[in-house]
XYZ file of C-alpha atoms in Angstrom:
611
model
C 2.001 116.465 174.063
C 3.904 116.027 170.933
C 4.338 119.394 169.377
C 7.078 121.407 167.461
C 7.285 124.722 165.705
C 7.232 124.673 161.881
C 7.625 127.743 159.808
C 5.189 127.801 156.789
C 4.435 130.331 154.253
C 0.611 130.695 153.432
C -0.149 129.291 149.932
C -2.939 130.625 147.393
C -6.605 129.327 148.505
C -5.315 128.553 152.057
C -7.330 129.391 155.258
C -6.093 129.060 158.790
C -8.522 126.094 159.013
C -6.982 124.695 156.084
C -3.215 125.035 157.200
C -4.398 123.736 160.773
C -5.644 120.481 159.459
C -2.713 120.007 157.182
C -0.481 119.930 160.463
C -2.918 118.400 162.639
C -3.167 121.352 165.278
C -5.978 123.883 165.819
C -6.710 127.343 164.424
C -6.618 128.967 167.802
C -3.160 127.363 168.381
C -1.784 128.955 165.316
C -3.459 132.396 166.351
C -2.031 132.076 169.476
C 1.338 131.154 168.256
C 1.460 134.181 165.776
C -0.498 136.730 167.843
C -3.332 136.751 165.470
C -6.574 138.833 166.458
C -8.510 137.444 163.468
C -8.809 134.411 161.170
C -7.508 136.872 158.296
C -4.484 135.726 156.436
C -2.784 136.578 153.168
C -0.627 134.645 150.631
C 3.182 134.762 151.339
C 2.409 135.428 154.766
C 5.048 133.456 157.273
C 3.419 131.898 160.287
C 4.651 129.675 163.124
C 2.760 126.520 163.255
C 2.931 124.489 166.216
C 2.626 120.798 164.887
C 2.929 117.122 165.803
C 6.521 115.740 165.251
C 5.564 113.725 162.241
C 5.411 116.465 159.535
C 7.805 118.885 157.913
C 7.761 121.095 154.839
C 9.614 120.816 151.589
C 10.052 123.708 149.169
C 9.581 122.921 145.458
C 12.615 123.340 143.449
C 12.722 124.066 139.753
C 12.342 121.094 137.653
C 10.470 119.265 140.653
C 7.382 116.892 139.675
C 5.180 115.293 142.129
C 6.490 111.850 141.059
C 10.056 112.820 141.793
C 9.237 114.378 145.273
C 6.939 111.252 146.243
C 9.837 109.211 145.370
C 12.583 111.056 147.194
C 10.380 110.727 150.416
C 9.158 107.362 149.796
C 5.557 108.423 149.390
C 3.063 107.613 146.298
C 1.811 110.516 144.437
C -1.745 109.857 145.529
C -0.741 110.005 149.287
C 1.292 113.152 148.761
C -1.582 114.668 146.916
C -4.297 113.925 149.617
C -2.078 115.355 152.286
C -1.364 118.723 150.515
C -5.333 118.618 149.219
C -3.999 118.867 145.662
C -6.711 118.557 142.930
C -4.345 117.908 139.903
C -0.654 117.165 139.596
C 0.433 120.787 138.912
C 3.043 122.277 141.240
C 5.046 125.239 140.988
C 8.732 126.461 142.057
C 8.753 127.700 145.717
C 5.518 125.954 146.492
C 5.475 124.253 150.012
C 4.318 120.727 150.377
C 3.554 118.769 153.632
C 5.650 115.809 154.245
C 5.059 113.088 156.677
C 8.211 112.860 158.662
C 8.783 109.321 160.327
C 10.953 109.556 163.213
C 12.916 106.562 164.390
C 13.395 105.698 160.696
C 16.817 105.192 159.465
C 17.163 107.205 156.177
C 20.057 107.019 153.448
C 20.850 109.755 150.980
C 21.882 108.004 147.890
C 25.525 108.477 146.885
C 27.486 108.009 143.478
C 28.009 104.169 143.189
C 25.063 103.052 145.165
C 22.536 100.434 144.341
C 19.731 98.924 146.104
C 21.812 95.611 146.193
C 24.965 97.463 147.861
C 22.616 99.232 150.294
C 20.715 95.900 151.382
C 24.270 94.629 151.997
C 25.539 97.428 153.978
C 22.306 97.813 156.116
C 21.412 94.208 156.527
C 18.136 94.043 154.522
C 17.088 92.978 151.378
C 16.239 95.000 148.055
C 12.562 94.224 148.328
C 12.150 95.479 151.774
C 13.756 98.770 150.767
C 11.740 99.033 147.588
C 8.612 98.363 149.660
C 9.443 100.860 152.234
C 10.005 103.489 149.655
C 7.165 102.658 147.323
C 9.674 101.770 144.424
C 8.589 100.309 141.223
C 11.825 99.466 139.888
C 15.416 99.084 140.870
C 16.599 102.664 139.857
C 17.821 105.310 142.163
C 19.401 108.464 141.698
C 21.995 110.460 143.635
C 20.567 112.624 146.242
C 17.395 110.501 146.944
C 16.627 109.839 150.424
C 15.772 106.097 151.213
C 14.315 104.617 154.221
C 16.647 101.619 154.793
C 14.929 100.386 158.132
C 11.845 101.092 160.091
C 13.731 102.106 163.331
C 12.609 99.312 165.280
C 15.353 98.407 167.769
C 18.053 96.308 166.346
C 21.228 95.030 167.885
C 24.169 97.354 167.770
C 27.638 96.031 168.235
C 30.379 98.778 169.074
C 34.010 98.229 168.433
C 36.056 99.715 171.243
C 38.336 102.749 170.010
C 41.389 104.299 171.536
C 40.268 106.722 174.513
C 37.110 104.633 174.950
C 35.708 104.207 178.262
C 32.357 102.161 179.515
C 31.312 105.641 180.722
C 31.995 107.267 177.558
C 30.186 104.641 175.533
C 27.138 104.560 177.938
C 26.676 108.188 177.367
C 26.932 108.034 173.613
C 24.268 105.361 173.303
C 21.991 106.815 176.327
C 22.467 103.445 178.667
C 24.330 102.869 181.607
C 27.553 101.334 182.585
C 25.971 98.738 184.611
C 23.698 97.777 181.342
C 26.747 97.282 179.143
C 28.540 95.024 181.690
C 25.572 93.026 182.373
C 24.594 92.330 178.708
C 28.144 91.668 177.763
C 29.012 89.665 180.881
C 31.978 91.909 181.696
C 33.441 91.259 185.243
C 35.172 94.599 185.439
C 35.636 97.964 183.360
C 38.553 97.144 181.669
C 38.427 97.637 177.798
C 40.781 96.532 175.105
C 40.992 98.454 171.630
C 39.151 96.496 169.018
C 37.022 94.734 171.695
C 33.123 94.005 170.671
C 30.505 95.273 172.991
C 26.708 94.829 172.296
C 24.725 97.818 173.406
C 21.636 97.476 175.309
C 18.448 99.147 173.885
C 16.289 98.552 176.864
C 17.320 97.960 180.844
C 15.137 97.265 183.639
C 15.434 95.933 187.100
C 13.461 93.048 188.604
C 12.386 92.887 192.421
C 13.957 89.783 194.096
C 12.346 90.177 197.384
C 8.802 89.874 198.953
C 8.586 93.551 199.238
C 10.696 96.426 198.123
C 10.560 100.030 198.744
C 10.775 102.588 195.792
C 12.039 106.002 197.195
C 11.867 109.508 196.534
C 15.657 109.751 196.322
C 18.587 107.416 196.477
C 18.868 106.615 200.283
C 17.372 104.607 202.893
C 16.038 107.616 204.642
C 14.148 109.256 202.093
C 10.083 109.132 201.730
C 8.990 105.734 200.154
C 6.875 106.347 196.894
C 5.557 102.837 196.263
C 6.014 99.465 197.221
C 6.820 96.530 194.787
C 6.104 92.718 195.145
C 8.369 90.161 194.125
C 8.793 89.803 190.492
C 7.839 93.398 189.874
C 9.736 95.008 186.786
C 10.722 98.756 186.539
C 12.418 100.363 183.676
C 15.955 101.649 184.193
C 16.572 105.370 183.914
C 20.055 105.616 185.712
C 22.164 104.802 188.432
C 23.845 106.563 191.457
C 25.895 104.595 193.731
C 23.937 101.507 195.033
C 20.620 102.912 193.963
C 18.830 102.526 190.402
C 16.610 105.037 189.163
C 13.394 103.604 187.731
C 10.295 104.591 186.222
C 6.857 104.068 188.152
C 3.340 102.848 186.946
C 2.258 106.659 187.632
C 4.907 108.078 185.216
C 7.124 109.513 187.995
C 10.822 108.476 188.516
C 11.884 106.645 191.859
C 14.894 105.097 193.461
C 15.461 101.469 194.438
C 18.214 99.614 196.069
C 20.463 97.295 194.303
C 20.290 94.885 197.015
C 16.859 93.899 196.350
C 16.952 93.791 192.630
C 18.359 92.325 189.625
C 19.410 94.039 186.555
C 18.377 92.773 183.059
C 19.581 94.490 179.796
C 18.367 93.691 176.421
C 19.795 93.880 173.012
C 16.853 94.285 170.853
C 17.256 91.034 169.152
C 13.711 90.241 170.708
C 10.705 92.248 170.189
C 10.259 94.759 172.703
C 6.473 95.910 173.558
C 4.174 97.238 175.994
C 1.038 94.968 176.826
C -2.245 96.711 177.815
C -4.483 94.035 179.123
C -8.306 94.601 179.236
C -9.902 93.487 182.669
C -13.571 92.725 182.699
C -15.833 91.056 185.034
C -17.650 87.645 184.469
C -19.811 87.698 181.401
C -22.320 84.729 182.121
C -21.155 81.148 182.668
C -18.904 80.872 179.586
C -16.818 83.823 179.699
C -14.873 84.061 183.244
C -13.881 87.383 184.811
C -10.166 88.530 184.023
C -8.975 88.162 187.620
C -6.916 85.099 187.608
C -5.428 85.707 184.237
C -4.321 89.130 185.325
C -2.839 87.977 188.771
C -1.032 85.073 187.200
C 0.467 86.902 184.207
C 0.780 90.532 185.880
C 4.673 90.296 185.159
C 3.864 90.325 181.279
C 1.233 93.199 181.741
C 2.437 96.786 181.275
C -0.905 98.348 181.771
C -4.703 97.355 182.719
C -7.795 98.936 181.486
C -10.541 98.095 184.035
C -13.793 97.960 181.688
C -15.980 98.599 184.708
C -17.531 102.385 184.100
C -20.077 103.381 181.625
C -21.108 106.897 180.827
C -24.649 107.237 182.353
C -27.631 107.520 180.273
C -29.273 109.396 182.571
C -26.671 112.101 182.975
C -23.737 111.591 180.615
C -21.709 114.298 182.210
C -21.452 111.210 185.092
C -20.169 107.906 185.386
C -22.107 104.867 186.590
C -20.391 101.385 187.687
C -20.574 98.731 184.885
C -21.406 95.427 186.655
C -21.652 94.469 190.614
C -18.777 95.178 192.560
C -17.525 97.269 195.551
C -15.458 100.121 195.648
C -13.007 97.782 197.853
C -12.879 95.335 195.154
C -11.421 97.668 192.668
C -8.935 99.316 195.028
C -7.534 95.873 195.654
C -7.024 95.191 192.001
C -5.397 98.498 191.765
C -3.148 97.642 194.719
C -2.000 94.289 193.080
C -1.368 96.161 189.710
C 0.482 98.897 191.440
C 2.525 96.492 193.402
C 3.832 95.006 190.240
C 4.254 98.440 188.488
C 1.329 97.759 186.368
C -0.299 101.411 185.199
C -3.827 101.089 186.140
C -6.553 102.749 184.071
C -10.435 103.268 184.389
C -11.868 102.279 180.887
C -15.024 104.418 180.670
C -17.415 103.568 177.624
C -20.668 104.349 176.026
C -21.501 100.557 175.294
C -24.111 97.813 175.853
C -26.864 99.883 177.122
C -30.487 97.906 176.818
C -31.665 100.391 174.400
C -29.080 99.590 172.102
C -26.788 101.653 169.736
C -28.972 104.599 169.193
C -29.173 105.482 172.490
C -25.178 105.067 172.829
C -25.132 107.661 170.094
C -27.688 110.380 171.990
C -25.652 109.963 174.934
C -22.379 111.071 173.401
C -24.513 113.660 171.631
C -25.800 115.172 174.921
C -22.304 115.008 176.453
C -20.875 117.134 173.565
C -23.639 119.429 173.390
C -22.040 122.183 175.318
C -18.595 123.237 176.887
C -20.322 122.922 180.389
C -21.230 119.280 179.797
C -17.554 118.442 178.687
C -15.904 120.312 181.574
C -18.219 118.557 184.021
C -17.481 115.289 182.441
C -13.693 115.759 182.683
C -13.999 116.685 186.144
C -16.038 113.619 187.144
C -13.280 111.498 185.293
C -10.883 112.930 187.733
C -13.063 112.209 190.602
C -13.093 108.632 189.280
C -9.218 108.281 189.068
C -8.855 109.764 192.746
C -11.769 107.493 194.191
C -9.969 104.321 193.268
C -6.410 105.478 193.422
C -5.949 104.907 189.511
C -3.296 106.435 187.231
C -5.735 107.943 184.400
C -8.205 106.839 182.133
C -8.934 104.880 178.828
C -11.914 106.478 177.094
C -13.757 103.632 174.938
C -16.403 105.774 173.013
C -17.465 103.960 170.181
C -20.912 104.645 168.881
C -21.182 108.297 167.709
C -23.238 110.225 165.333
C -21.116 111.622 162.535
C -22.408 115.117 163.131
C -20.639 115.222 166.524
C -17.107 114.415 165.117
C -15.590 117.825 165.724
C -17.419 118.192 169.242
C -15.864 114.876 170.235
C -12.411 116.288 169.346
C -13.245 119.198 171.520
C -14.155 116.871 174.200
C -10.769 115.049 174.088
C -9.252 118.278 174.114
C -10.897 119.207 177.310
C -10.217 116.038 179.109
C -6.460 116.293 177.878
C -6.324 119.986 179.577
C -7.876 118.675 182.852
C -5.579 115.558 182.811
C -2.402 117.387 181.977
C -3.086 119.765 184.868
C -3.038 116.840 187.342
C -0.755 114.758 185.984
C -3.066 111.926 184.944
C -2.841 109.731 182.097
C -5.092 110.106 178.984
C -5.811 107.121 177.041
C -8.535 106.423 174.380
C -9.651 103.629 172.608
C -11.096 104.255 168.998
C -12.423 102.153 165.905
C -9.876 101.203 163.513
C -9.815 102.833 159.892
C -7.508 102.114 156.850
C -7.174 105.642 155.822
C -9.066 109.223 155.960
C -11.568 107.950 153.742
C -12.415 104.657 155.371
C -16.019 103.897 154.218
C -16.774 102.461 157.519
C -19.778 104.469 159.225
C -18.624 103.084 162.484
C -15.259 105.019 162.165
C -16.011 108.160 160.393
C -16.836 110.106 163.540
C -13.140 109.647 164.812
C -10.615 112.553 163.526
C -7.571 110.730 163.822
C -5.451 113.498 162.896
C -6.765 115.907 165.558
C -8.308 113.597 167.979
C -5.085 111.956 169.067
C -3.043 115.260 169.792
C -4.536 115.903 173.474
C -4.085 112.079 174.333
C -0.833 110.388 175.922
C -1.791 107.014 174.139
C -4.178 106.126 170.973
C -5.412 102.433 171.322
C -6.640 101.559 167.831
C -9.201 98.668 167.896
C -8.664 96.300 165.300
C -11.065 93.706 166.191
C -13.793 94.612 163.464
C -12.700 92.897 160.173
C -14.855 90.071 160.601
C -17.577 88.896 162.957
C -20.068 91.637 162.475
C -23.304 91.069 160.863
C -22.937 90.316 157.190
C -19.035 90.087 157.359
C -18.987 86.609 156.168
C -16.092 84.282 157.973
C -12.711 85.110 158.340
C -10.199 86.352 160.970
C -11.228 89.194 163.697
C -7.680 90.550 162.995
C -5.840 89.554 159.905
C -1.866 90.547 159.998
C -2.598 92.491 156.704
C -5.205 94.499 157.846
C -3.282 95.224 161.087
C -0.534 96.591 159.050
C -2.636 98.599 156.725
C -4.686 100.302 159.822
C -1.257 100.933 161.620
C 0.702 102.391 158.741
C -2.268 105.035 158.137
C -2.221 106.068 161.722
C 1.488 106.451 161.593
C 1.123 109.179 158.801
C -0.875 111.373 161.064
C 0.335 110.659 164.609
C 3.680 109.839 166.465
C 3.848 105.952 166.201
C 5.526 105.825 169.751
C 1.942 106.521 171.094
C -0.087 104.105 169.109
C -1.200 100.619 170.625
C -2.554 97.988 168.605
C -5.389 96.422 170.274
C -6.182 92.985 169.138
C -8.525 90.088 170.007
C -7.651 87.022 171.909
C -11.151 85.540 171.203
C -12.619 84.284 167.944
C -15.975 83.723 166.042
C -17.583 80.605 165.071
C -19.546 81.376 161.893
C -22.830 79.526 161.147
C -22.529 79.696 157.168
C -26.175 79.115 156.718
C -27.373 81.899 158.887
C -24.560 84.097 158.341
C -24.454 84.780 162.342
C -21.343 84.687 164.250
C -20.966 83.847 167.992
C -18.249 84.405 170.450
C -15.668 81.811 171.317
C -12.761 82.050 173.561
C -9.692 79.957 173.015
C -10.684 77.102 175.225
C -14.088 76.938 173.470
C -12.367 76.796 170.178
C -10.247 73.985 171.071
C -13.012 72.046 172.686
C -15.060 72.535 169.420
C -12.469 71.106 167.203
C -11.658 68.234 169.541
C -15.355 67.533 169.810
C -15.799 67.455 165.825
C -12.663 65.668 165.428
C -11.301 68.433 163.524
C -7.762 69.318 162.702
C -6.882 73.044 163.153
C -4.949 74.879 160.360
C -2.717 78.169 160.565
C -3.716 80.355 157.699
C -0.377 81.723 156.509
C -1.697 84.613 154.368
C -3.772 86.062 157.678
C -1.544 84.510 160.422
C -4.197 83.072 162.149
C -5.759 79.759 163.156
C -9.005 78.207 161.699
C -10.982 74.915 161.125
C -14.339 73.853 159.543
C -16.902 71.601 160.936
C -20.420 70.432 160.423
C -23.057 70.471 163.471
C -25.307 67.739 164.219
C -28.124 69.572 162.236
C -26.023 69.547 159.166
C -25.021 73.155 159.144
C -21.493 74.028 158.094
C -19.375 76.340 160.166
C -15.991 77.999 160.122
C -14.278 79.011 163.245
C -11.554 81.876 163.353
C -9.623 82.306 166.600
C -6.447 83.564 167.830
C -3.372 81.580 169.513
C 0.089 81.843 170.590
C 1.518 81.828 166.835
C -1.035 84.718 165.765
C -0.478 87.024 168.762
C 3.222 86.430 168.483
C 3.216 87.280 164.595
C 1.133 90.643 165.928
C 3.882 91.336 168.460
C 6.827 91.044 165.945
C 4.809 93.678 163.561
C 4.085 95.919 166.290
C 7.972 95.832 167.135
C 8.769 96.359 163.526
C 6.841 99.197 163.049
C 7.885 100.852 166.321
C 4.638 101.447 167.875
C 4.211 101.225 171.382
C 2.845 97.712 171.827
C -0.579 95.449 171.763
C -3.749 95.770 173.727
C -5.440 92.291 174.394
C -8.933 92.113 174.602
C -9.637 90.620 176.961
C -7.828 88.831 179.800
C -9.189 85.233 180.541
C -10.100 84.279 177.038
C -6.747 83.850 175.640
C -4.578 80.806 174.905
C -2.301 80.402 178.138
C 0.524 79.987 175.793
C 0.665 83.593 174.669
C 2.148 84.337 177.942
C 4.686 81.993 177.727
C 5.576 83.262 174.312
C 5.843 86.977 175.758
C 8.100 85.647 178.366
C 10.436 83.646 176.250
C 10.394 85.138 172.875
C 9.666 88.992 173.489
C 10.295 91.601 176.186
C 7.656 93.134 177.798
C 8.523 96.640 178.816
C 6.608 98.283 181.623
C 5.467 102.024 181.364
C 8.177 104.673 181.574
C 7.828 108.155 181.749
C 6.331 108.547 178.535
C 3.027 110.876 178.657
């Protein structure tokens, strides 16, 4: 999990509950850390607070005001007030304010003679980009101010060789390997010259180039086989020893594979590097095919698969039913295919599409979270599900929830997180998107981002609800603007490295007379445009394709969908923000050119050891 210890002094009016909320932790966690036997605390009491990595504490100095502090840390005043629950702009010396600390962000402390122009030149960016990153209203900056100068996404690094350097010392400095540097720079030997320019790899992997390759427990042919990989399988590189590569496996464990059966690839960060979670479903009627063919065809560009094949039982919510018609052996066969290509395989367990509708879905969750006994039983049944099919973990897709169950839902996730942590299984969750803590969406309110994410290894934010719901009017399922707004909020309350942005590969055909929208795959959208002889335009503001037509009854329609270009824009945004990657709902509905784009214009990173 993502925790560190922060020293904090209790402020007037605070309680353990309010402090826990500030730092995205729990009352019990603070009590355990400080050996408190009750919830009583007093003003000025020092506390050790276990917190997520994204927050720090600032001591107000004489002469400070909220505007100067907000400007110093690249925030706006309202964001700073909201985070610290301030009702007005009054602050006092030595008061402690919580500040979101963005890791993997490059900062610069303004020095005498600096200007936004000189900084933009030095850090290879623009004045406007620096202003946007820091919420600056003008070009005025002052000595000692902390400025974000980049968003920390992986960029090219060129190193100039100095006297005394070796490939080993350079590799150690940049946490890479000698072999990766040699591969990326096309070096034939290890000799270096002073002044020589070397491009530093930001990510390396090995690709299997034989039909079957063994991954072993240790470097040597006599050691136990942990997994078998098929031709084309891609494994993140962790290290090198002799003729063996240390690599990361789908289950979050390391292993060793021989150099003789693989090829090394190294990347400089000039292209987006992302993980791709592909959602896998069975056939949904005659017009929506199963995900199988897309999965097996494009498996080299898939990091994880979520098998949308399991639902929380309406009869006993502590248990899990099959969702659709399939045999255990069919699931195991798909899992084996995924594992042979180093894909992390997850059971997506949901509370959706009951015949009785949304209200039943909410009651199912209400019963599930009504007692600790139910929560523990459910967590153990998830374990049995994982072990039954040889999966690597779960992706919990609970969507319809009563707002009154908000805190109990968070407790359910803590129970699942504890049980899965003890067994080394992966815990992902998919949740509705929200633009901020006060997002008015009734759908999103029960999901307490700051606390809900803590027990999870991965937080999948489902962005496909901007348009397409009853009364929404026509528009994109996921515009690039809303995507950025949602992700930027999430990044203030959890580590960006665990965030996955779930985007649609489908679209909607909006009937402008009835106000209703019908699901369309990429192929269905293209065929509609051809049928009505309509030109598809790419909306630059939302970064999505669309067209309008009039049907045989004289009714006007708008069709908004996703294609290669729109998904590429989302891949680039995910990379720029530094989040883990994208999830695609769902495999089998997409523009096939998406996969060509991912192969040629991006780097899909398989899962490493992150948990």
